[in-house]
């Protein structure tokens, strides 16, 4: 994108009450004329400074324009007119930093989709599978259902299941094996 240079201004109009050839410097601060000359002479270099800090031309131009506006508003605080350019450079850097902070904050606040979130179709399919499994579990014998729930849903070892139910380890294995076989047959029939 091409960078648009400012148009040179016409010779400043004579201020009423000012004598010809009078000293234009204000006792406290820089003058508007000095700021205008600084604008003409250093606009492109300040734009280049902003371009080093920011990534798009529009933001760079906005930052430089805002810097000139702020320096113009605070021109009485710039005691030495020779320091106007330094003041402008610092303002461009600070405004560029602020623009980057706003971008980073905006990116942080954007809602991001959860990567592990299932689609609506997957959720419906999972619900159907759960319903089929619950129906098949209800069709099992009581002991088979107890063993499978404790073993696979409560994540207990076979020894812990045996101790919880008060049955032998062999009975846990037998009930578990028969329960899984019955579930497999029931789930295949419903599919």
Coordinates of C-alpha atoms in Angstrom, one line a residue:
X1 CA 0.0 0.0 0.0
X2 CA 1.5 3.3 -0.9
X3 CA 2.3 5.8 1.8
X4 CA 0.6 9.2 1.3
X5 CA 2.9 12.1 2.0
X6 CA 1.3 15.3 3.5
X7 CA 0.6 18.1 1.1
X8 CA 2.8 21.1 1.7
X9 CA 0.8 23.9 3.4
X10 CA 0.6 27.3 2.0
X11 CA 2.6 30.0 3.7
X12 CA 1.0 30.5 7.1
X13 CA -1.4 33.4 7.4
X14 CA -0.3 36.5 9.2
X15 CA -1.6 36.6 12.8
X16 CA -3.4 39.9 13.6
X17 CA -1.5 42.1 15.9
X18 CA 1.9 40.5 14.9
X19 CA 4.5 42.7 13.5
X20 CA 6.4 41.8 10.4
X21 CA 9.7 40.1 11.1
X22 CA 8.8 39.5 14.7
X23 CA 10.2 36.6 16.6
X24 CA 7.7 33.7 16.2
X25 CA 8.9 31.6 19.1
X26 CA 6.6 31.6 22.1
X27 CA 8.2 32.1 25.4
X28 CA 6.9 28.7 26.8
X29 CA 6.9 25.9 24.2
X30 CA 7.1 25.4 20.5
X31 CA 5.0 27.2 17.9
X32 CA 2.5 25.8 15.5
X33 CA 4.7 26.9 12.6
X34 CA 7.6 25.0 13.9
X35 CA 5.4 21.9 14.4
X36 CA 4.1 22.3 10.8
X37 CA 7.7 22.4 9.5
X38 CA 8.6 19.4 11.6
X39 CA 5.6 17.6 10.1
X40 CA 6.6 18.4 6.6
X41 CA 10.3 17.4 7.1
X42 CA 9.9 14.3 9.3
X43 CA 6.5 12.7 8.5
X44 CA 8.0 9.9 6.4
X45 CA 10.7 9.1 8.9
X46 CA 8.1 8.9 11.7
X47 CA 6.0 6.7 9.5
X48 CA 9.0 4.4 8.9
X49 CA 9.5 4.2 12.7
X50 CA 5.9 3.2 13.2
X51 CA 6.2 0.7 10.4
X52 CA 9.1 -1.0 12.3
X53 CA 6.8 -1.4 15.3
X54 CA 3.5 -2.2 13.6
X55 CA 2.6 -4.3 10.7
X56 CA 0.0 -2.4 8.6
X57 CA 0.2 0.9 6.8
X58 CA -3.2 2.2 8.1
X59 CA -2.2 1.7 11.7
X60 CA 1.2 3.4 11.1
X61 CA -0.5 6.4 9.5
X62 CA -3.0 6.6 12.4
X63 CA -0.2 6.4 15.0
X64 CA 1.8 9.2 13.3
X65 CA -1.2 11.4 12.9
X66 CA -2.2 10.9 16.5
X67 CA 1.4 11.7 17.6
X68 CA 1.3 15.0 15.8
X69 CA -2.1 15.8 17.3
X70 CA -0.9 15.0 20.8
X71 CA 2.3 17.0 20.4
X72 CA 0.2 19.9 19.0
X73 CA -2.0 19.8 22.1
X74 CA 1.0 19.7 24.4
X75 CA 3.2 22.0 22.5
X76 CA 3.5 24.4 25.4
X77 CA 5.3 21.6 27.4
X78 CA 8.0 21.3 24.8
X79 CA 10.3 24.0 26.1
X80 CA 13.1 23.6 23.6
X81 CA 11.8 23.6 19.9
X82 CA 14.8 21.5 19.0
X83 CA 13.4 18.6 21.1
X84 CA 10.1 18.6 19.2
X85 CA 11.3 15.7 16.9
X86 CA 12.5 13.7 19.9
X87 CA 9.1 14.2 21.6
X88 CA 7.3 13.1 18.4
X89 CA 9.4 10.0 18.1
X90 CA 8.7 9.0 21.7
X91 CA 5.0 9.6 21.2
X92 CA 5.0 7.4 18.1
X93 CA 6.8 4.6 20.0
X94 CA 4.3 4.9 22.9
X95 CA 1.3 4.9 20.7
X96 CA 2.6 1.9 18.7
X97 CA 3.1 0.0 22.0
X98 CA -0.5 0.9 23.0
X99 CA -1.8 -0.3 19.6
X100 CA 0.0 -3.6 20.0
X101 CA -1.3 -4.1 23.6
X102 CA -4.9 -3.5 22.4
X103 CA -4.4 -6.1 19.6
X104 CA -2.9 -8.7 22.0
X105 CA -5.8 -8.1 24.5
X106 CA -8.3 -8.4 21.7
X107 CA -6.8 -11.7 20.6
X108 CA -6.9 -13.0 24.2
X109 CA -10.5 -12.1 24.6
X110 CA -11.7 -13.7 21.4
X111 CA -13.6 -16.9 22.2
X112 CA -11.7 -19.9 20.9
X113 CA -13.6 -23.1 20.1
X114 CA -12.7 -26.0 22.4
X115 CA -10.6 -28.4 20.4
X116 CA -12.0 -31.5 22.0
X117 CA -15.6 -30.5 21.7
X118 CA -17.8 -33.0 19.9
X119 CA -20.2 -31.9 17.2
X120 CA -23.9 -32.1 17.7
X121 CA -24.1 -35.3 15.6
X122 CA -21.4 -37.0 17.6
X123 CA -23.1 -36.0 20.9
X124 CA -26.4 -37.5 19.6
X125 CA -24.7 -40.7 18.5
X126 CA -22.9 -41.0 21.9
X127 CA -26.2 -40.5 23.7
X128 CA -27.8 -43.3 21.6
X129 CA -24.9 -45.6 22.4
X130 CA -25.2 -44.8 26.1
X131 CA -29.0 -45.5 26.0
X132 CA -28.4 -48.8 24.3
X133 CA -25.7 -49.8 26.8
X134 CA -27.9 -48.8 29.8
X135 CA -30.8 -50.9 28.3
X136 CA -28.4 -53.8 27.7
X137 CA -27.0 -53.5 31.3
X138 CA -30.6 -53.6 32.7
X139 CA -31.1 -56.9 30.9
X140 CA -28.2 -58.6 32.7
X141 CA -28.4 -60.7 35.9
X142 CA -28.0 -58.6 39.0
X143 CA -24.5 -60.1 39.9
X144 CA -23.2 -59.6 36.4
X145 CA -24.4 -56.0 36.4
X146 CA -22.8 -55.4 39.8
X147 CA -19.4 -56.9 38.7
X148 CA -19.3 -54.9 35.4
X149 CA -20.3 -51.6 37.0
X150 CA -17.7 -51.9 39.8
X151 CA -15.0 -53.3 37.5
X152 CA -15.3 -51.0 34.5
X153 CA -17.2 -47.9 35.7
X154 CA -15.8 -47.6 39.2
X155 CA -12.4 -48.7 37.9
X156 CA -11.8 -51.3 40.6
X157 CA -9.5 -54.3 40.4
X158 CA -11.0 -57.8 40.4
X159 CA -9.8 -58.3 44.0
X160 CA -11.5 -55.0 45.1
X161 CA -14.7 -56.1 43.4
X162 CA -14.5 -59.5 45.1
X163 CA -14.0 -57.8 48.5
X164 CA -16.8 -55.3 47.9
X165 CA -19.4 -57.9 46.9
X166 CA -18.2 -60.5 49.3
X167 CA -17.6 -63.2 46.6
X168 CA -14.6 -65.1 45.5
X169 CA -12.1 -63.8 42.9
X170 CA -13.1 -66.7 40.6
X171 CA -16.8 -65.7 40.8
X172 CA -15.9 -62.1 39.9
X173 CA -14.1 -63.4 36.7
X174 CA -16.9 -65.7 35.8
X175 CA -19.7 -63.1 36.3
X176 CA -17.6 -60.5 34.4
X177 CA -16.9 -62.8 31.5
X178 CA -20.5 -63.9 31.2
X179 CA -21.8 -60.3 31.6
X180 CA -19.5 -59.0 28.8
X181 CA -20.6 -61.8 26.5
X182 CA -24.3 -61.1 27.2
X183 CA -23.7 -57.3 26.6
X184 CA -22.0 -58.0 23.3
X185 CA -24.9 -60.1 22.1
X186 CA -27.5 -57.5 23.3
X187 CA -25.6 -54.6 21.7
X188 CA -25.2 -56.4 18.3
X189 CA -28.9 -57.2 18.3
X190 CA -29.8 -53.6 18.8
X191 CA -27.4 -52.3 16.2

